[in-house]
Amino acid sequence: MGELKVEKHIRYILSVEKKKDGFESVIMEHIRLNGAYWGLTTLDLLGKLDVADTEEVVTWIMKCQHESGGFGGNVGHDPHLLYTLSAIQVLALFDRVNILDVDKISNYIASLQNEDGSFSGDIWGEVDTRFSYIAICSLALLHRMDKINVGKAVEYIVSCKNLDGGFGCTPGAESHAGQIFCCVAALAITGSLHHIDKDLLGWWLCERQVKSGGLNGRPEKLPDVCYSWWVLSSLIMIDRVHWIDKEKLKNYILDCQDKENGGISDRPDDAVDVFHTFFGVAGLSFLEYPGVKAIDPAYALPIDVVNRIFL
Ligand code: GRG
């Protein structure tokens, strides 16, 4: 366990970026914009965003934009909401949202809202509450929520609520902590948390903590460091975070570090990656680990970045 290996994690993140032909870079080629968000937000949470080359990052991000206004996961890739949010978030980290053609991007996002209030991820039409969250979070960060029918978007999310208090990806789909984060955060951003039974959902979420201290994403599943984000952020937004054992979770996350080479994995002794490194550090931020900046549970950005946008 021990303490958070801050310097090693910073070196690990920079090494993934530098080794373009390395295994992790190659398998992340198609989601590089998500990877940039995970890696750069981790650096910011650890107070080290200045090691990144701002102009290089910003120039590359803008090359990922498609003529429709949406962003692809890498240069020349098809646009999708998943990468559009990451592009906005990374530009927000560098205080460069102002370089965006806000109308163009917000029109792209609004064009993906369906008649029933749901959102498709791209022109091919897959519907998922992940995309409702992404659309709402992106438009809020761009101050363009008026582009969509917020009432219908909320109605659709509420139609995905289950009897156990959780939410799934479409109406009737199983509750899953990842989808719960998306629905709770979208409801938080739109001022609609009254649609949630906080005690019922809080109970389901705190039951995600297993003996090792880690959290799983649904009953009978293995724990995974990334649920430190999906579960804790949701518990915080509904004021029930005191229902889990924070000390045990902190120790679980620290146990998942590669203490030699940096990075955090899903479970102790597994291979590390940038996704789990971000969600592990973000979880520690919620647990108020010394030296880690505070992160906003709804916008998934450091709180100082969110304040810069809204205050
Ligand atoms: C800005 C933080 C942020 C998110 C953007 C993409 C997105 C919005 C949210 C994804 C939410 C989600 C569904 C997360 C779950 C990811 C995950 C670990 C899925 C694994 O699912 P299974 O079924 O794993 O393979 P389990 O743990 O259930 O066995």
Short mmCIF file of C-alpha atoms and ligand atoms in Angstrom, two decimals:
data_model
loop_
_atom_site.label_atom_id
_atom_site.label_comp_id
_atom_site.label_asym_id
_atom_site.label_seq_id
_atom_site.Cartn_x
_atom_site.Cartn_y
_atom_site.Cartn_z
CA MET A 1 0.00 0.00 0.00
CA GLY A 2 2.09 2.99 1.21
CA GLU A 3 1.64 6.46 -0.17
CA LEU A 4 0.66 7.79 -3.62
CA LYS A 5 3.68 7.58 -5.94
CA VAL A 6 3.06 11.00 -7.49
CA GLU A 7 6.35 11.40 -9.41
CA LYS A 8 6.17 7.87 -10.81
CA HIS A 9 2.60 8.35 -12.04
CA ILE A 10 3.57 11.59 -13.78
CA ARG A 11 6.52 9.86 -15.47
CA TYR A 12 4.27 6.93 -16.46
CA ILE A 13 1.69 9.21 -18.13
CA LEU A 14 4.37 11.10 -20.03
CA SER A 15 5.97 7.81 -21.12
CA VAL A 16 2.70 6.53 -22.66
CA GLU A 17 2.44 9.76 -24.67
CA LYS A 18 6.08 9.56 -25.84
CA LYS A 19 6.15 5.87 -26.83
CA LYS A 20 3.81 6.16 -29.83
CA ASP A 21 4.67 2.62 -30.98
CA GLY A 22 4.30 1.16 -27.46
CA PHE A 23 1.52 -1.37 -26.74
CA GLU A 24 -0.70 1.02 -24.78
CA SER A 25 -0.40 3.85 -27.34
CA VAL A 26 -1.21 1.48 -30.21
CA ILE A 27 -4.31 -0.02 -28.57
CA MET A 28 -5.49 3.49 -27.63
CA GLU A 29 -4.93 4.91 -31.13
CA HIS A 30 -8.69 5.13 -31.89
CA ILE A 31 -9.58 6.73 -28.52
CA ARG A 32 -6.55 8.99 -28.22
CA LEU A 33 -8.67 12.04 -27.37
CA ASN A 34 -10.18 10.17 -24.39
CA GLY A 35 -6.63 9.13 -23.41
CA ALA A 36 -5.50 12.76 -23.58
CA TYR A 37 -8.36 13.73 -21.23
CA TRP A 38 -7.52 10.96 -18.72
CA GLY A 39 -3.77 11.66 -18.79
CA LEU A 40 -3.87 15.45 -18.76
CA THR A 41 -6.59 15.65 -16.09
CA THR A 42 -4.48 13.34 -13.91
CA LEU A 43 -1.48 15.64 -14.40
CA ASP A 44 -3.62 18.64 -13.43
CA LEU A 45 -5.00 16.87 -10.31
CA LEU A 46 -1.39 16.19 -9.31
CA GLY A 47 -0.45 19.85 -9.91
CA LYS A 48 1.74 19.07 -12.93
CA LEU A 49 -0.20 20.18 -16.00
CA ASP A 50 2.71 22.49 -16.82
CA VAL A 51 4.80 19.53 -18.02
CA ALA A 52 2.47 19.27 -21.03
CA ASP A 53 3.11 21.32 -24.19
CA THR A 54 -0.09 23.40 -24.40
CA GLU A 55 0.30 24.49 -28.03
CA GLU A 56 1.09 20.97 -29.21
CA VAL A 57 -1.98 19.56 -27.42
CA VAL A 58 -4.35 22.33 -28.58
CA THR A 59 -3.16 22.12 -32.22
CA TRP A 60 -3.62 18.34 -32.25
CA ILE A 61 -7.10 18.54 -30.68
CA MET A 62 -8.28 20.99 -33.30
CA LYS A 63 -7.03 18.61 -36.02
CA CYS A 64 -9.42 15.98 -34.60
CA GLN A 65 -12.46 18.16 -35.36
CA HIS A 66 -14.70 17.07 -38.22
CA GLU A 67 -16.51 19.48 -40.55
CA SER A 68 -19.80 18.52 -38.81
CA GLY A 69 -18.48 20.20 -35.65
CA GLY A 70 -17.96 16.96 -33.69
CA PHE A 71 -14.56 15.50 -32.77
CA GLY A 72 -13.07 12.12 -33.66
CA GLY A 73 -10.91 10.02 -31.34
CA ASN A 74 -7.84 10.91 -33.44
CA VAL A 75 -6.92 12.90 -36.55
CA GLY A 76 -9.08 11.80 -39.53
CA HIS A 77 -11.41 9.62 -37.43
CA ASP A 78 -15.22 9.85 -37.51
CA PRO A 79 -16.83 12.26 -35.02
CA HIS A 80 -18.66 10.98 -31.93
CA LEU A 81 -20.01 12.56 -28.74
CA LEU A 82 -17.52 10.49 -26.70
CA TYR A 83 -14.57 12.43 -28.14
CA THR A 84 -16.37 15.76 -28.41
CA LEU A 85 -16.70 16.00 -24.62
CA SER A 86 -13.04 15.03 -24.14
CA ALA A 87 -11.97 17.78 -26.58
CA ILE A 88 -13.97 20.41 -24.67
CA GLN A 89 -12.69 19.14 -21.30
CA VAL A 90 -9.02 19.18 -22.36
CA LEU A 91 -9.36 22.69 -23.81
CA ALA A 92 -11.00 23.72 -20.51
CA LEU A 93 -7.97 22.41 -18.60
CA PHE A 94 -5.78 24.77 -20.64
CA ASP A 95 -8.31 27.63 -20.45
CA ARG A 96 -8.66 27.52 -24.26
CA VAL A 97 -12.40 26.81 -24.74
CA ASN A 98 -12.51 30.28 -26.35
CA ILE A 99 -10.82 28.99 -29.54
CA LEU A 100 -13.84 26.78 -30.29
CA ASP A 101 -16.58 27.61 -32.77
CA VAL A 102 -19.20 27.14 -30.06
CA ASP A 103 -22.22 27.37 -32.37
CA LYS A 104 -20.84 24.71 -34.69
CA ILE A 105 -20.12 22.22 -31.90
CA SER A 106 -23.36 22.87 -30.05
CA ASN A 107 -25.37 22.45 -33.27
CA TYR A 108 -23.63 19.10 -33.82
CA ILE A 109 -24.51 17.97 -30.28
CA ALA A 110 -28.11 19.21 -30.53
CA SER A 111 -28.55 17.41 -33.88
CA LEU A 112 -28.08 14.11 -32.00
CA GLN A 113 -31.08 14.58 -29.71
CA ASN A 114 -33.96 12.25 -30.61
CA GLU A 115 -37.73 12.84 -30.45
CA ASP A 116 -38.03 11.05 -27.06
CA GLY A 117 -35.33 13.27 -25.51
CA SER A 118 -32.56 10.64 -25.69
CA PHE A 119 -29.24 11.19 -27.50
CA SER A 120 -27.48 9.13 -30.13
CA GLY A 121 -23.68 8.97 -29.89
CA ASP A 122 -23.20 9.77 -33.59
CA ILE A 123 -25.00 9.64 -36.93
CA TRP A 124 -25.22 5.83 -36.74
CA GLY A 125 -27.78 6.15 -33.97
CA GLU A 126 -26.77 4.08 -30.90
CA VAL A 127 -28.75 5.45 -27.93
CA ASP A 128 -27.34 5.35 -24.38
CA THR A 129 -27.63 7.48 -21.22
CA ARG A 130 -23.85 8.00 -21.56
CA PHE A 131 -24.67 10.21 -24.54
CA SER A 132 -27.35 12.13 -22.61
CA TYR A 133 -24.71 12.99 -20.00
CA ILE A 134 -22.11 13.92 -22.58
CA ALA A 135 -24.49 16.19 -24.47
CA ILE A 136 -25.67 17.93 -21.29
CA CYS A 137 -22.18 18.28 -19.78
CA SER A 138 -20.68 19.57 -23.06
CA LEU A 139 -23.44 22.11 -23.66
CA ALA A 140 -23.24 23.31 -20.04
CA LEU A 141 -19.47 23.84 -20.39
CA LEU A 142 -20.15 25.78 -23.62
CA HIS A 143 -23.02 27.78 -22.02
CA ARG A 144 -25.37 26.54 -24.76
CA MET A 145 -27.94 24.40 -22.92
CA ASP A 146 -30.68 26.33 -24.73
CA LYS A 147 -29.83 24.37 -27.92
CA ILE A 148 -31.62 21.22 -26.68
CA ASN A 149 -34.94 20.26 -25.15
CA VAL A 150 -33.73 19.90 -21.56
CA GLY A 151 -37.15 18.84 -20.24
CA LYS A 152 -37.34 15.92 -22.66
CA ALA A 153 -33.69 14.98 -22.01
CA VAL A 154 -34.45 14.76 -18.28
CA GLU A 155 -37.68 12.82 -18.94
CA TYR A 156 -35.73 10.23 -20.96
CA ILE A 157 -33.10 9.82 -18.21
CA VAL A 158 -35.84 9.38 -15.59
CA SER A 159 -37.41 6.69 -17.82
CA CYS A 160 -34.14 4.71 -17.40
CA LYS A 161 -34.55 4.61 -13.59
CA ASN A 162 -35.03 1.13 -12.13
CA LEU A 163 -36.90 -0.22 -9.08
CA ASP A 164 -33.55 -0.59 -7.24
CA GLY A 165 -33.04 3.19 -7.49
CA GLY A 166 -30.27 2.89 -10.11
CA PHE A 167 -30.15 3.66 -13.83
CA GLY A 168 -29.28 1.70 -16.96
CA CYS A 169 -28.25 2.65 -20.49
CA THR A 170 -31.81 2.52 -21.92
CA PRO A 171 -35.29 2.04 -20.33
CA GLY A 172 -35.47 -1.36 -18.62
CA ALA A 173 -31.71 -2.01 -18.81
CA GLU A 174 -29.85 -3.25 -15.71
CA SER A 175 -28.54 -0.70 -13.21
CA HIS A 176 -24.80 -0.19 -13.59
CA ALA A 177 -22.58 2.24 -11.65
CA GLY A 178 -21.18 3.78 -14.85
CA GLN A 179 -24.64 4.58 -16.17
CA ILE A 180 -25.70 5.78 -12.71
CA PHE A 181 -22.89 8.35 -12.77
CA CYS A 182 -24.06 9.54 -16.20
CA CYS A 183 -27.70 9.89 -15.12
CA VAL A 184 -27.02 11.41 -11.71
CA ALA A 185 -24.51 13.91 -13.14
CA ALA A 186 -26.87 14.89 -15.98
CA LEU A 187 -29.68 15.38 -13.44
CA ALA A 188 -27.31 17.38 -11.18
CA ILE A 189 -26.24 19.68 -14.03
CA THR A 190 -29.86 20.31 -15.06
CA GLY A 191 -31.02 20.89 -11.45
CA SER A 192 -33.20 17.75 -11.52
CA LEU A 193 -31.86 15.65 -8.62
CA HIS A 194 -35.34 15.60 -7.05
CA HIS A 195 -36.13 12.73 -9.45
CA ILE A 196 -33.80 10.48 -7.42
CA ASP A 197 -34.70 8.47 -4.30
CA LYS A 198 -31.41 9.30 -2.59
CA ASP A 199 -31.68 6.73 0.22
CA LEU A 200 -32.60 3.90 -2.17
CA LEU A 201 -29.85 4.76 -4.67
CA GLY A 202 -27.35 5.52 -1.90
CA TRP A 203 -27.95 2.06 -0.42
CA TRP A 204 -27.44 0.34 -3.81
CA LEU A 205 -24.25 2.34 -4.37
CA CYS A 206 -22.69 1.76 -0.94
CA GLU A 207 -23.34 -1.97 -1.33
CA ARG A 208 -20.81 -1.86 -4.18
CA GLN A 209 -17.98 -1.89 -1.59
CA VAL A 210 -16.51 -5.40 -1.23
CA LYS A 211 -14.28 -6.95 1.49
CA SER A 212 -11.02 -5.69 -0.05
CA GLY A 213 -12.34 -2.12 0.24
CA GLY A 214 -12.67 -1.72 -3.55
CA LEU A 215 -15.94 -1.01 -5.34
CA ASN A 216 -17.66 -3.03 -8.07
CA GLY A 217 -20.06 -1.72 -10.71
CA ARG A 218 -23.01 -4.05 -10.00
CA PRO A 219 -23.84 -7.00 -7.72
CA GLU A 220 -21.60 -10.10 -7.81
CA LYS A 221 -18.92 -8.43 -9.96
CA LEU A 222 -15.23 -7.95 -9.20
CA PRO A 223 -14.03 -4.63 -7.77
CA ASP A 224 -12.30 -2.23 -10.15
CA VAL A 225 -10.49 1.04 -9.37
CA CYS A 226 -12.56 2.92 -11.98
CA TYR A 227 -15.69 2.49 -9.81
CA SER A 228 -13.95 4.69 -7.24
CA TRP A 229 -15.03 7.38 -9.70
CA TRP A 230 -18.41 6.17 -10.96
CA VAL A 231 -19.70 5.21 -7.47
CA LEU A 232 -18.09 7.91 -5.31
CA SER A 233 -19.04 10.79 -7.63
CA SER A 234 -22.67 9.57 -7.58
CA LEU A 235 -22.67 9.19 -3.79
CA ILE A 236 -21.26 12.71 -3.43
CA MET A 237 -23.89 14.20 -5.74
CA ILE A 238 -26.69 12.63 -3.65
CA ASP A 239 -25.00 13.42 -0.28
CA ARG A 240 -24.48 9.78 0.78
CA VAL A 241 -20.68 9.41 0.50
CA HIS A 242 -20.39 8.84 4.28
CA TRP A 243 -22.10 5.44 3.72
CA ILE A 244 -18.86 3.80 2.50
CA ASP A 245 -15.62 3.01 4.33
CA LYS A 246 -13.32 5.69 2.90
CA GLU A 247 -10.15 4.44 4.57
CA LYS A 248 -10.55 0.94 3.10
CA LEU A 249 -11.22 2.35 -0.37
CA LYS A 250 -8.15 4.60 -0.16
CA ASN A 251 -5.99 1.62 0.75
CA TYR A 252 -7.49 -0.43 -2.11
CA ILE A 253 -6.63 2.29 -4.66
CA LEU A 254 -3.09 2.66 -3.28
CA ASP A 255 -2.71 -1.15 -3.49
CA CYS A 256 -3.41 -0.98 -7.23
CA GLN A 257 -0.36 1.20 -7.94
CA ASP A 258 2.64 -0.06 -9.85
CA LYS A 259 5.11 1.15 -7.25
CA GLU A 260 8.13 0.59 -9.53
CA ASN A 261 7.06 2.08 -12.85
CA GLY A 262 4.02 4.19 -11.94
CA GLY A 263 0.42 3.90 -13.12
CA ILE A 264 -2.66 2.36 -11.46
CA SER A 265 -4.49 -0.84 -12.48
CA ASP A 266 -8.07 -2.13 -12.02
CA ARG A 267 -7.05 -4.62 -9.31
CA PRO A 268 -3.83 -5.21 -7.33
CA ASP A 269 -0.98 -6.66 -9.48
CA ASP A 270 -2.80 -6.24 -12.82
CA ALA A 271 -1.26 -4.23 -15.68
CA VAL A 272 -1.66 -0.46 -15.35
CA ASP A 273 -3.24 1.89 -17.92
CA VAL A 274 -4.05 5.60 -18.22
CA PHE A 275 -7.83 5.06 -17.74
CA HIS A 276 -7.39 3.41 -14.31
CA THR A 277 -4.61 5.82 -13.35
CA PHE A 278 -7.00 8.75 -13.88
CA PHE A 279 -9.96 7.16 -12.08
CA GLY A 280 -7.72 6.03 -9.20
CA VAL A 281 -6.28 9.52 -8.70
CA ALA A 282 -9.77 11.05 -9.12
CA GLY A 283 -11.06 8.66 -6.44
CA LEU A 284 -8.26 9.76 -4.12
CA SER A 285 -9.24 13.36 -4.84
CA PHE A 286 -12.77 12.60 -3.56
CA LEU A 287 -11.16 10.98 -0.50
CA GLU A 288 -9.24 14.24 0.07
CA TYR A 289 -5.84 12.61 -0.34
CA PRO A 290 -3.15 15.21 0.52
CA GLY A 291 -1.61 16.91 -2.52
CA VAL A 292 -4.38 15.88 -4.96
CA LYS A 293 -6.54 18.75 -6.25
CA ALA A 294 -10.31 18.62 -5.73
CA ILE A 295 -12.36 17.33 -8.70
CA ASP A 296 -15.95 18.22 -9.55
CA PRO A 297 -18.21 15.11 -9.43
CA ALA A 298 -20.53 16.22 -12.25
CA TYR A 299 -18.16 17.84 -14.78
CA ALA A 300 -15.23 15.48 -14.09
CA LEU A 301 -12.78 18.37 -14.16
CA PRO A 302 -10.70 19.96 -11.39
CA ILE A 303 -12.92 22.31 -9.39
CA ASP A 304 -10.70 25.35 -10.15
CA VAL A 305 -11.24 24.69 -13.88
CA VAL A 306 -15.03 24.42 -13.39
CA ASN A 307 -15.03 27.63 -11.33
CA ARG A 308 -13.12 29.43 -14.10
CA ILE A 309 -15.95 28.50 -16.51
CA PHE A 310 -18.96 29.24 -14.30
CA LEU A 311 -17.92 31.89 -11.78
C1 GRG B 1 -16.15 12.46 -18.36
C2 GRG B 1 -15.89 10.75 -16.56
C3 GRG B 1 -16.46 11.10 -17.88
C4 GRG B 1 -17.23 10.21 -18.55
C5 GRG B 1 -17.84 10.43 -19.88
C6 GRG B 1 -18.15 7.60 -21.38
C7 GRG B 1 -18.85 8.12 -20.18
C8 GRG B 1 -19.11 9.59 -20.06
C9 GRG B 1 -19.25 7.31 -19.18
C10 GRG B 1 -19.06 5.83 -19.18
C11 GRG B 1 -19.84 5.23 -18.05
C12 GRG B 1 -19.64 3.74 -17.96
C13 GRG B 1 -20.62 2.90 -18.63
C14 GRG B 1 -18.60 3.26 -17.25
C15 GRG B 1 -18.32 1.85 -17.02
C16 GRG B 1 -17.03 1.45 -17.67
C17 GRG B 1 -16.73 -0.01 -17.41
C18 GRG B 1 -15.63 -0.34 -16.50
C19 GRG B 1 -17.45 -0.94 -17.99
C20 GRG B 1 -17.16 -2.35 -17.75
O1 GRG B 1 -18.37 -3.03 -17.86
P1 GRG B 1 -18.33 -4.60 -17.64
O2 GRG B 1 -19.69 -5.14 -17.75
O3 GRG B 1 -17.71 -4.61 -16.20
O4 GRG B 1 -17.28 -5.18 -18.52
P2 GRG B 1 -18.22 -5.12 -14.82
O5 GRG B 1 -17.41 -4.30 -13.85
O6 GRG B 1 -19.70 -4.85 -14.70
O7 GRG B 1 -17.85 -6.55 -14.79
#
